[in-house]
Short mmCIF file of C-alpha atoms in Angstrom, two decimals:
data_model
loop_
_atom_site.label_atom_id
_atom_site.label_comp_id
_atom_site.label_asym_id
_atom_site.label_seq_id
_atom_site.Cartn_x
_atom_site.Cartn_y
_atom_site.Cartn_z
CA MET A 1 118.95 125.88 99.15
CA GLU A 2 116.34 124.45 96.77
CA SER A 3 119.01 123.21 94.31
CA PHE A 4 121.02 121.56 97.08
CA ILE A 5 117.97 119.71 98.41
CA PHE A 6 116.89 118.69 94.91
CA ALA A 7 120.36 117.22 94.30
CA PHE A 8 119.88 115.05 97.39
CA PHE A 9 116.51 114.00 96.02
CA VAL A 10 118.01 112.99 92.64
CA ILE A 11 120.69 110.87 94.34
CA TYR A 12 118.08 109.25 96.57
CA THR A 13 115.84 108.45 93.60
CA GLY A 14 118.80 106.96 91.73
CA ILE A 15 119.46 104.57 94.63
CA LEU A 16 115.76 103.72 94.68
CA PHE A 17 115.81 102.69 91.02
CA LEU A 18 118.98 100.67 91.53
CA VAL A 19 117.12 98.64 94.17
CA THR A 20 114.20 98.35 91.74
CA TRP A 21 116.43 96.98 89.00
CA LEU A 22 117.99 94.41 91.33
CA THR A 23 114.62 93.16 92.60
CA SER A 24 112.66 93.11 89.34
CA ARG A 25 114.85 90.85 87.23
CA LYS A 26 112.96 87.73 86.10
CA ALA A 27 109.82 89.04 87.81
CA THR A 28 106.53 87.21 87.21
CA ASN A 29 102.96 87.79 88.34
CA GLU A 30 103.73 85.62 91.37
CA THR A 31 106.61 87.98 92.13
CA TYR A 32 104.34 91.00 91.86
CA PHE A 33 101.58 89.63 94.11
CA THR A 34 103.47 87.52 96.69
CA GLY A 35 107.19 88.24 96.27
CA ASN A 36 107.43 84.49 95.55
CA ARG A 37 107.03 84.17 99.35
CA ARG A 38 110.78 84.47 99.80
CA SER A 39 111.18 87.75 101.68
CA PRO A 40 113.51 87.56 104.72
CA TRP A 41 111.36 88.25 107.78
CA PHE A 42 113.77 90.79 109.28
CA VAL A 43 113.75 92.83 106.05
CA VAL A 44 109.95 92.93 106.12
CA ALA A 45 109.93 93.87 109.83
CA TYR A 46 112.37 96.74 109.36
CA GLY A 47 110.78 98.01 106.14
CA MET A 48 107.30 98.07 107.65
CA ILE A 49 108.43 100.87 109.98
CA GLY A 50 108.58 103.24 107.04
CA ALA A 51 105.33 101.89 105.60
CA SER A 52 103.47 102.49 108.86
CA LEU A 53 104.88 106.02 109.29
CA SER A 54 103.42 108.06 106.45
CA GLY A 55 104.49 111.59 105.59
CA VAL A 56 101.59 112.82 107.70
CA THR A 57 102.87 110.88 110.73
CA PHE A 58 106.39 112.17 110.08
CA MET A 59 105.08 115.70 110.53
CA SER A 60 102.03 115.31 112.77
CA VAL A 61 103.33 113.12 115.62
CA PRO A 62 106.09 115.62 116.57
CA GLY A 63 103.72 118.54 115.95
CA ASP A 64 100.88 117.14 118.05
CA VAL A 65 103.06 117.31 121.15
CA ALA A 66 102.16 121.01 121.25
CA ASN A 67 98.53 120.13 122.02
CA THR A 68 98.44 116.58 123.39
CA GLN A 69 101.90 116.26 124.99
CA PHE A 70 103.10 112.62 124.92
CA THR A 71 99.60 111.11 125.25
CA TYR A 72 99.99 109.52 121.80
CA PHE A 73 102.36 107.04 123.46
CA ALA A 74 99.34 105.38 125.09
CA VAL A 75 98.10 104.64 121.55
CA VAL A 76 101.50 103.11 120.79
CA LEU A 77 101.16 100.83 123.83
CA GLY A 78 97.84 99.70 122.39
CA TYR A 79 99.63 98.91 119.14
CA ILE A 80 101.62 96.19 120.91
CA LEU A 81 98.42 94.37 121.93
CA GLY A 82 97.12 94.69 118.38
CA TYR A 83 100.27 93.23 116.84
CA PHE A 84 100.12 90.23 119.16
CA ALA A 85 96.52 89.64 118.03
CA ILE A 86 97.61 89.82 114.39
CA ALA A 87 100.56 87.48 114.94
CA PHE A 88 98.60 84.76 116.73
CA ILE A 89 95.05 85.09 115.37
CA LEU A 90 95.06 86.58 111.86
CA LEU A 91 98.38 85.42 110.41
CA PRO A 92 97.67 81.72 111.15
CA LEU A 93 94.34 82.10 109.32
CA TYR A 94 95.92 83.77 106.28
CA TYR A 95 98.71 81.22 105.98
CA LYS A 96 96.35 78.28 106.53
CA LEU A 97 94.19 79.42 103.60
CA ASN A 98 97.26 80.37 101.50
CA LEU A 99 95.71 83.73 100.63
CA VAL A 100 97.02 86.27 98.13
CA SER A 101 94.34 88.84 99.01
CA ILE A 102 93.20 88.64 102.62
CA TYR A 103 89.62 89.42 101.52
CA GLN A 104 89.49 86.02 99.83
CA PHE A 105 88.64 84.79 103.33
CA LEU A 106 85.32 86.64 103.13
CA GLY A 107 84.54 84.93 99.83
CA THR A 108 85.32 81.53 101.34
CA ARG A 109 83.37 82.16 104.54
CA PHE A 110 80.39 84.03 103.06
CA ASP A 111 80.08 84.65 99.32
CA PRO A 112 81.68 86.66 96.48
CA VAL A 113 79.56 89.72 97.34
CA ALA A 114 81.04 89.84 100.86
CA GLN A 115 84.54 89.46 99.41
CA LYS A 116 83.97 92.31 96.96
CA SER A 117 82.44 94.44 99.73
CA GLY A 118 85.47 94.01 101.98
CA SER A 119 87.79 94.68 99.07
CA MET A 120 85.94 97.83 97.98
CA LEU A 121 85.96 99.19 101.54
CA PHE A 122 89.71 98.70 101.60
CA ILE A 123 90.29 100.12 98.11
CA ILE A 124 88.24 103.27 98.76
CA SER A 125 89.75 103.87 102.19
CA ARG A 126 93.33 103.14 101.19
CA MET A 127 93.10 105.02 97.88
CA VAL A 128 91.67 108.18 99.46
CA GLY A 129 93.80 107.99 102.61
CA SER A 130 97.10 107.30 100.83
CA ALA A 131 96.42 109.85 98.09
CA LEU A 132 95.75 112.55 100.69
CA ARG A 133 98.84 111.57 102.67
CA MET A 134 100.92 111.78 99.52
CA TYR A 135 99.25 115.08 98.65
CA LEU A 136 100.29 116.58 101.98
CA VAL A 137 103.89 115.51 101.32
CA ILE A 138 103.71 117.08 97.85
CA TYR A 139 102.11 120.22 99.30
CA VAL A 140 104.94 120.73 101.79
CA LEU A 141 107.59 120.16 99.10
CA GLN A 142 105.73 122.52 96.78
CA PHE A 143 105.42 125.25 99.41
CA PHE A 144 109.03 125.13 100.56
CA ILE A 145 110.85 124.17 97.32
CA PHE A 146 109.07 123.96 93.97
CA ASP A 147 107.09 127.21 94.23
CA ALA A 148 110.41 129.05 94.15
CA TRP A 149 111.10 127.46 90.76
CA GLY A 150 107.69 128.35 89.36
CA ILE A 151 106.68 124.68 88.97
CA PRO A 152 102.90 124.14 89.35
CA ILE A 153 101.74 121.66 91.96
CA TRP A 154 100.06 119.40 89.39
CA ALA A 155 103.44 118.93 87.67
CA THR A 156 105.06 118.06 91.00
CA ALA A 157 102.29 115.52 91.63
CA VAL A 158 102.70 113.92 88.19
CA PHE A 159 106.46 113.69 88.69
CA MET A 160 106.22 112.09 92.15
CA ILE A 161 103.51 109.58 91.20
CA LEU A 162 105.32 108.66 87.98
CA ILE A 163 108.38 107.69 90.02
CA ILE A 164 106.31 105.42 92.29
CA PHE A 165 104.50 103.94 89.28
CA LEU A 166 107.77 103.10 87.52
CA TYR A 167 109.52 101.41 90.42
CA THR A 168 106.50 99.31 91.44
CA PHE A 169 105.25 98.42 87.94
CA LYS A 170 107.24 95.27 87.23
CA ALA A 171 107.90 93.42 90.49
CA GLY A 172 105.23 94.94 92.73
CA ILE A 173 105.35 93.79 96.33
CA LYS A 174 108.84 92.26 96.01
CA THR A 175 110.28 95.64 95.04
CA VAL A 176 108.20 97.38 97.73
CA VAL A 177 109.62 95.13 100.47
CA TRP A 178 113.19 96.08 99.54
CA THR A 179 112.59 99.76 98.73
CA ASP A 180 110.84 100.05 102.11
CA LEU A 181 114.12 98.88 103.65
CA LEU A 182 115.90 101.78 101.97
CA GLN A 183 113.17 104.31 102.75
CA THR A 184 112.96 103.32 106.41
CA THR A 185 116.72 103.79 106.73
CA PHE A 186 116.53 107.33 105.32
CA LEU A 187 113.46 108.11 107.42
CA LEU A 188 115.08 107.02 110.68
CA ALA A 189 118.37 108.69 109.77
CA ALA A 190 116.52 111.95 109.18
CA MET A 191 114.85 111.71 112.59
CA VAL A 192 117.99 110.75 114.53
CA LEU A 193 120.23 113.34 112.85
CA THR A 194 117.63 116.08 113.35
CA ILE A 195 117.53 115.24 117.06
CA TYR A 196 121.33 115.42 117.11
CA LEU A 197 121.37 118.81 115.36
CA ILE A 198 118.83 120.30 117.78
CA HIS A 199 120.80 118.98 120.76
CA LYS A 200 123.92 120.54 119.29
CA GLU A 201 122.22 123.88 118.57
CA GLY A 202 120.77 124.08 122.06
CA SER A 203 123.89 122.70 123.81
CA TRP A 204 121.66 120.18 125.61
CA GLY A 205 122.25 116.68 126.81
CA PHE A 206 119.36 114.22 126.83
CA SER A 207 118.57 114.76 130.52
CA ASP A 208 118.76 118.56 130.15
CA ALA A 209 116.38 118.57 127.18
CA PHE A 210 113.92 116.21 128.85
CA ALA A 211 113.94 118.30 132.04
CA LEU A 212 113.09 121.39 129.97
CA MET A 213 110.25 119.54 128.23
CA LYS A 214 108.90 118.39 131.58
CA SER A 215 109.05 121.87 133.08
CA GLU A 216 107.06 123.20 130.09
CA GLY A 217 104.40 120.50 130.52
CA HIS A 218 105.10 118.61 127.29
CA THR A 219 105.74 115.12 128.70
CA LYS A 220 102.38 113.95 130.06
CA ILE A 221 101.64 110.41 128.80
CA PHE A 222 98.46 109.36 130.61
CA ASP A 223 95.38 111.61 130.39
CA THR A 224 92.88 110.65 133.13
CA ASP A 225 89.98 112.86 131.99
CA TRP A 226 87.43 110.26 130.81
CA LYS A 227 85.57 112.82 128.68
CA SER A 228 88.71 113.70 126.73
CA HIS A 229 89.46 111.96 123.44
CA THR A 230 93.03 111.40 124.73
CA HIS A 231 92.00 109.48 127.89
CA TYR A 232 94.63 106.77 128.28
CA LEU A 233 92.23 103.81 128.23
CA LYS A 234 90.62 105.12 125.04
CA GLN A 235 94.08 105.55 123.57
CA ILE A 236 95.28 102.06 124.49
CA LEU A 237 92.06 100.35 123.39
CA GLY A 238 91.92 102.48 120.26
CA GLY A 239 95.56 101.75 119.45
CA MET A 240 94.90 98.04 119.73
CA PHE A 241 91.94 98.06 117.35
CA ILE A 242 93.56 100.55 114.98
CA THR A 243 96.39 98.05 114.62
CA ILE A 244 94.09 95.06 114.16
CA THR A 245 92.02 96.84 111.51
CA MET A 246 94.48 99.14 109.75
CA THR A 247 97.29 96.58 109.74
CA GLY A 248 95.81 93.12 110.27
CA LEU A 249 92.77 93.67 108.02
CA ASP A 250 94.57 95.90 105.52
CA GLN A 251 95.82 94.29 102.31
CA ASP A 252 98.62 96.83 101.97
CA MET A 253 100.23 96.00 105.31
CA MET A 254 99.46 92.27 105.31
CA GLN A 255 100.64 91.66 101.75
CA LYS A 256 104.18 92.41 102.93
CA ASN A 257 103.82 89.90 105.77
CA LEU A 258 102.49 87.25 103.40
CA THR A 259 105.70 87.46 101.35
CA CYS A 260 107.54 85.72 104.22
CA LYS A 261 108.47 82.08 103.67
CA ASN A 262 106.17 80.63 106.33
CA LEU A 263 103.94 81.46 109.29
CA LYS A 264 106.76 81.29 111.84
CA ASP A 265 108.81 83.87 109.93
CA ALA A 266 105.76 86.11 109.50
CA GLN A 267 105.10 85.99 113.26
CA LYS A 268 108.73 86.80 114.06
CA ASN A 269 108.49 89.70 111.64
CA MET A 270 105.32 91.04 113.25
CA LEU A 271 106.59 90.84 116.84
CA THR A 272 109.98 92.35 115.96
CA PHE A 273 108.29 95.14 114.03
CA SER A 274 106.02 95.96 116.98
CA GLY A 275 108.99 96.37 119.31
CA ILE A 276 110.89 98.61 116.89
CA LEU A 277 107.78 100.71 116.24
CA VAL A 278 107.38 101.52 119.95
CA VAL A 279 110.95 102.83 120.14
CA VAL A 280 110.61 104.82 116.89
CA ASN A 281 107.38 106.49 118.01
CA ALA A 282 108.95 107.34 121.36
CA PHE A 283 111.76 109.12 119.50
CA PHE A 284 109.26 111.00 117.31
CA LEU A 285 107.48 112.25 120.44
CA TYR A 286 110.82 113.23 121.94
CA LEU A 287 111.61 115.10 118.72
CA GLY A 288 108.29 116.94 119.08
CA GLY A 289 109.25 118.09 122.56
CA LEU A 290 112.68 119.14 121.31
CA LEU A 291 111.16 121.25 118.54
CA LEU A 292 109.02 123.12 121.08
CA ILE A 293 111.82 123.90 123.54
CA TYR A 294 114.13 124.81 120.64
CA ALA A 295 111.54 127.26 119.30
CA GLN A 296 111.15 128.79 122.75
CA ASN A 297 114.91 129.02 123.21
CA LYS A 298 115.42 130.72 119.83
CA GLY A 299 112.39 132.99 120.03
CA ILE A 300 110.55 131.29 117.16
CA ASP A 301 106.85 132.14 117.38
CA LEU A 302 104.70 129.03 116.88
CA SER A 303 101.55 130.44 118.48
CA GLN A 304 99.83 131.08 115.15
CA LEU A 305 100.38 127.50 113.97
CA ILE A 306 99.18 126.05 117.29
CA ALA A 307 96.14 128.35 117.53
CA THR A 308 95.00 127.49 113.99
CA GLY A 309 95.49 123.74 114.39
CA GLN A 310 98.43 123.61 111.98
CA THR A 311 100.81 121.83 114.33
CA ASP A 312 101.90 119.50 111.52
CA LYS A 313 103.78 122.51 110.09
CA ILE A 314 105.95 122.95 113.21
CA PHE A 315 108.55 120.37 112.12
CA PRO A 316 108.89 121.61 108.50
CA THR A 317 108.95 125.26 109.60
CA ILE A 318 111.83 124.74 112.03
CA ALA A 319 113.73 122.20 109.89
CA LEU A 320 113.53 124.18 106.65
CA GLN A 321 113.81 127.73 107.96
CA HIS A 322 115.83 127.68 111.18
CA LEU A 323 118.14 124.65 111.45
CA GLY A 324 120.32 125.18 108.39
CA LEU A 325 120.86 123.44 105.06
CA GLY A 326 121.76 120.03 106.48
CA ALA A 327 118.59 119.79 108.54
CA ALA A 328 116.51 120.98 105.58
CA ALA A 329 117.94 118.25 103.35
CA LEU A 330 117.38 115.63 106.06
CA PHE A 331 113.78 116.70 106.53
CA VAL A 332 112.97 116.58 102.82
CA ILE A 333 114.57 113.17 102.31
CA GLY A 334 112.83 111.84 105.43
CA LEU A 335 109.51 113.25 104.27
CA ILE A 336 109.86 111.81 100.77
CA SER A 337 110.91 108.44 102.21
CA ALA A 338 107.83 108.39 104.43
CA GLY A 339 105.59 109.41 101.53
CA TYR A 340 107.02 106.86 99.11
CA SER A 341 106.94 103.97 101.58
CA SER A 342 103.28 104.69 102.33
CA ALA A 343 102.19 105.08 98.69
CA ASP A 344 104.18 102.35 96.92
CA GLY A 345 102.65 99.54 98.94
CA THR A 346 99.23 101.02 98.21
CA PHE A 347 99.81 100.69 94.46
CA ALA A 348 100.70 97.00 94.79
CA ALA A 349 97.99 96.20 97.34
CA ILE A 350 95.13 97.89 95.50
CA THR A 351 96.18 96.26 92.23
CA THR A 352 96.28 92.87 93.98
CA SER A 353 92.91 93.32 95.66
CA PHE A 354 91.24 94.57 92.48
CA CYS A 355 92.63 91.69 90.39
CA PHE A 356 91.80 88.91 92.87
CA ASP A 357 88.68 90.23 94.64
CA ILE A 358 86.86 92.45 92.17
CA LEU A 359 87.87 90.95 88.81
CA ASP A 360 88.39 87.41 90.15
CA MET A 361 91.25 87.18 87.69
CA LYS A 362 92.15 83.54 88.30
CA ARG A 363 88.65 82.31 87.44
CA TRP A 364 88.66 83.57 83.85
CA SER A 365 92.41 83.69 83.22
CA LYS A 366 93.73 82.55 79.84
CA GLY A 367 97.26 82.09 81.10
CA GLU A 368 100.23 84.00 82.48
CA ALA A 369 100.41 86.51 79.62
CA HIS A 370 96.71 87.34 79.97
CA GLU A 371 97.05 87.82 83.73
CA THR A 372 100.08 90.05 83.18
CA ARG A 373 98.08 92.33 80.88
CA ILE A 374 95.24 92.53 83.42
CA ARG A 375 97.66 93.29 86.25
CA ARG A 376 99.55 95.96 84.31
CA TRP A 377 96.40 97.76 83.12
CA THR A 378 94.99 97.63 86.65
CA HIS A 379 98.23 99.05 88.07
CA PHE A 380 98.18 101.81 85.46
CA GLY A 381 94.50 102.61 86.07
CA MET A 382 94.88 102.76 89.84
CA SER A 383 97.89 105.05 89.44
CA LEU A 384 95.79 107.45 87.36
CA VAL A 385 92.99 107.46 89.96
CA PHE A 386 95.57 108.07 92.70
CA LEU A 387 97.03 110.98 90.74
CA ALA A 388 93.58 112.39 89.94
CA ILE A 389 92.62 112.50 93.63
CA ILE A 390 95.80 114.44 94.42
CA ILE A 391 95.38 116.91 91.54
CA VAL A 392 91.68 117.52 92.21
CA PHE A 393 92.32 118.10 95.89
CA SER A 394 95.22 120.47 95.17
CA GLN A 395 92.77 122.83 93.48
CA PHE A 396 90.87 123.53 96.70
CA HIS A 397 93.32 122.82 99.51
CA ASN A 398 91.58 123.07 102.86
CA ASP A 399 93.08 121.77 106.11
CA SER A 400 89.72 121.12 107.79
CA LEU A 401 88.48 119.21 104.75
CA ILE A 402 91.62 117.08 104.82
CA ARG A 403 90.92 116.09 108.43
CA ILE A 404 87.29 115.24 107.59
CA LEU A 405 88.29 113.07 104.63
CA PHE A 406 90.87 111.24 106.73
CA LYS A 407 88.17 110.50 109.31
CA ILE A 408 85.71 109.29 106.68
CA ALA A 409 88.38 107.02 105.17
CA GLY A 410 89.06 105.61 108.64
CA TYR A 411 85.40 104.75 109.20
CA THR A 412 85.49 102.13 106.45
CA TYR A 413 87.69 99.84 108.55
CA GLY A 414 84.94 99.30 111.15
CA PRO A 415 82.76 97.17 108.83
CA ILE A 416 85.82 95.15 107.79
CA LEU A 417 86.51 94.42 111.47
CA GLY A 418 82.91 93.34 112.02
CA LEU A 419 82.94 91.11 108.92
CA PHE A 420 86.12 89.29 109.91
CA VAL A 421 85.08 88.78 113.55
CA PHE A 422 81.67 87.49 112.47
CA GLY A 423 83.26 85.21 109.90
CA MET A 424 85.89 83.82 112.27
CA TYR A 425 83.85 83.33 115.44
CA SER A 426 80.37 82.50 114.18
CA LYS A 427 79.02 79.73 111.99
CA ARG A 428 75.93 81.73 111.06
CA LYS A 429 75.23 82.53 107.42
CA ILE A 430 73.99 85.77 105.86
CA LYS A 431 70.37 85.59 104.65
CA ARG A 432 70.76 87.83 101.60
CA PRO A 433 73.99 88.28 99.57
CA TYR A 434 73.55 92.05 99.22
CA TYR A 435 72.95 92.52 102.95
CA VAL A 436 76.71 92.88 103.57
CA PRO A 437 77.28 95.98 101.39
CA ILE A 438 74.16 97.59 102.89
CA VAL A 439 75.48 97.03 106.42
CA SER A 440 78.89 98.32 105.33
CA ILE A 441 77.27 101.66 104.49
CA ILE A 442 74.75 101.90 107.34
CA SER A 443 77.15 101.11 110.20
CA PRO A 444 79.81 103.81 109.59
CA THR A 445 77.08 106.35 108.79
CA ILE A 446 75.43 105.80 112.19
CA ILE A 447 78.77 105.92 114.02
CA TYR A 448 79.79 109.12 112.23
CA PHE A 449 76.51 110.75 113.29
CA LEU A 450 76.99 109.64 116.93
CA ALA A 451 80.56 110.97 116.95
CA LYS A 452 79.35 114.37 115.75
CA MET A 453 76.47 114.60 118.23
CA ALA A 454 78.00 113.09 121.40
CA PRO A 455 79.89 116.30 122.40
CA ILE A 456 76.62 118.24 122.07
CA TRP A 457 74.39 115.71 123.82
CA ILE A 458 76.59 114.53 126.71
CA GLY A 459 79.84 116.50 126.43
CA TYR A 460 81.74 113.34 125.49
CA GLN A 461 84.45 113.25 122.82
CA PHE A 462 85.01 109.98 121.04
CA GLY A 463 88.59 109.04 120.26
CA PHE A 464 90.09 106.01 118.61
CA GLU A 465 87.44 103.79 120.22
CA LEU A 466 85.16 104.69 117.30
CA ILE A 467 86.68 101.82 115.30
CA LEU A 468 85.63 99.37 118.02
CA MET A 469 82.11 100.80 118.12
CA ASN A 470 81.88 100.69 114.33
CA GLY A 471 82.97 97.06 114.27
CA ALA A 472 80.57 96.14 117.09
CA LEU A 473 77.61 97.75 115.31
CA THR A 474 78.53 95.94 112.09
CA LEU A 475 78.71 92.69 114.05
CA LEU A 476 75.25 93.28 115.55
CA LEU A 477 73.70 94.12 112.17
CA LEU A 478 75.28 91.05 110.58
CA TYR A 479 73.87 88.88 113.37
CA LEU A 480 70.39 90.34 112.86
CA GLY A 481 70.59 89.58 109.14
CA SER A 482 71.88 86.03 109.53
CA TYR A 483 70.56 82.59 110.36
CA LYS A 484 71.87 79.45 112.00
CA PRO A 485 72.33 76.78 109.33
CA GLU A 486 71.43 73.14 109.73
CA VAL A 487 74.10 70.89 111.22
CA ASN A 488 74.84 69.20 107.89
CA GLN A 489 75.28 72.65 106.27
CA VAL A 490 77.76 73.68 108.96
CA ASN A 491 79.83 70.55 108.45
CA SER A 492 79.74 70.72 104.66
#
């Protein structure tokens, strides 16, 4: 089985590099950073599906149905509100200022320290989050395939990251936009064909399968327990602000949008993408329900995985061990597609943010050749850091630690939200330049402490609304450390 699946992987990678070759001819630095602003909006919209669904999502959304039923769909409904906010509030701002890195807005509105603070929050969060997501993809492939060949996990990690490095090195975001198109296609094909195979195995029609899910209690969408972290209002509100922060204020996701020709195309892309994403997530939840009733029908014991919180292993366990060779190949290709589409954009986005926000490359540039050297060395360096995080973490794999690190990485988006809201809707100025990085550390620390203690103090579990609270606290602290400038200063 391992050889058959690996053959699929080789063919897939070959197609990936063909796309890379086609998109990287005559590539310049402008191509790498902005795609020459010529990306068709519908290609960006479709490709962003794969970018938003990481390998973790590919496994965890279906698996989470075992514990939270379909309540994740309330988060998805919140996504729609968030994408509308991005399309009609943030995108007009980014296009008006003709930004390459979205954190350049913070430099224009406040000062270079604020710009670097926003950029570093993004770089740390995205680097850690994407590296861990890619690690989990590598871990699953290692466990089910490469261990049988005696290949160590560090070698698997080097191999996978080298592939991403090579196909993003020359044309950056332009290549990512088009490879995401390919990866999204494979990802969705894997999902749809897996659903088909399970229907065929169980001899179920859609209505039969859904009726079984409902009878087993897997289809609840709206949780009305206000103390629960899956309460529907928390989910909807959280989904909205997750989208605004982790898409609208995230260089990785927005860099793809900024490759569109103009604002109108970028808005069409965003709204189209939001509609497709709702449908795709609905199918992933449906797949989760199918996996559970299939396991019950075939006598597959999932109780150990559910009891130990390892529901993200339900999909790989059934696909790789119980559905046959075709399903196994589909799962692996879908998983790799999700992992690649999440990580490749990170390489381009972090390189862009580091060059423009941290190094301020344009200010001391000596020409195109000099900028190319800076960009290539930055890309190489970030790839090494990305790889190092994966290899270090592979030495002491711990599921609970993974969840903690994901949460910590997520906390960094709260200060970015507060900074952008304060910058867009207030004319006040910060009193001290280094006040912003201090607030960016204090705010998430306080929120993290509150989230840990709230269940003990009042029996309340915070959900996705933590991002909103984090942003609000950052906003308050920024206000307390700011002043209202004179009228002539405001107008200048």
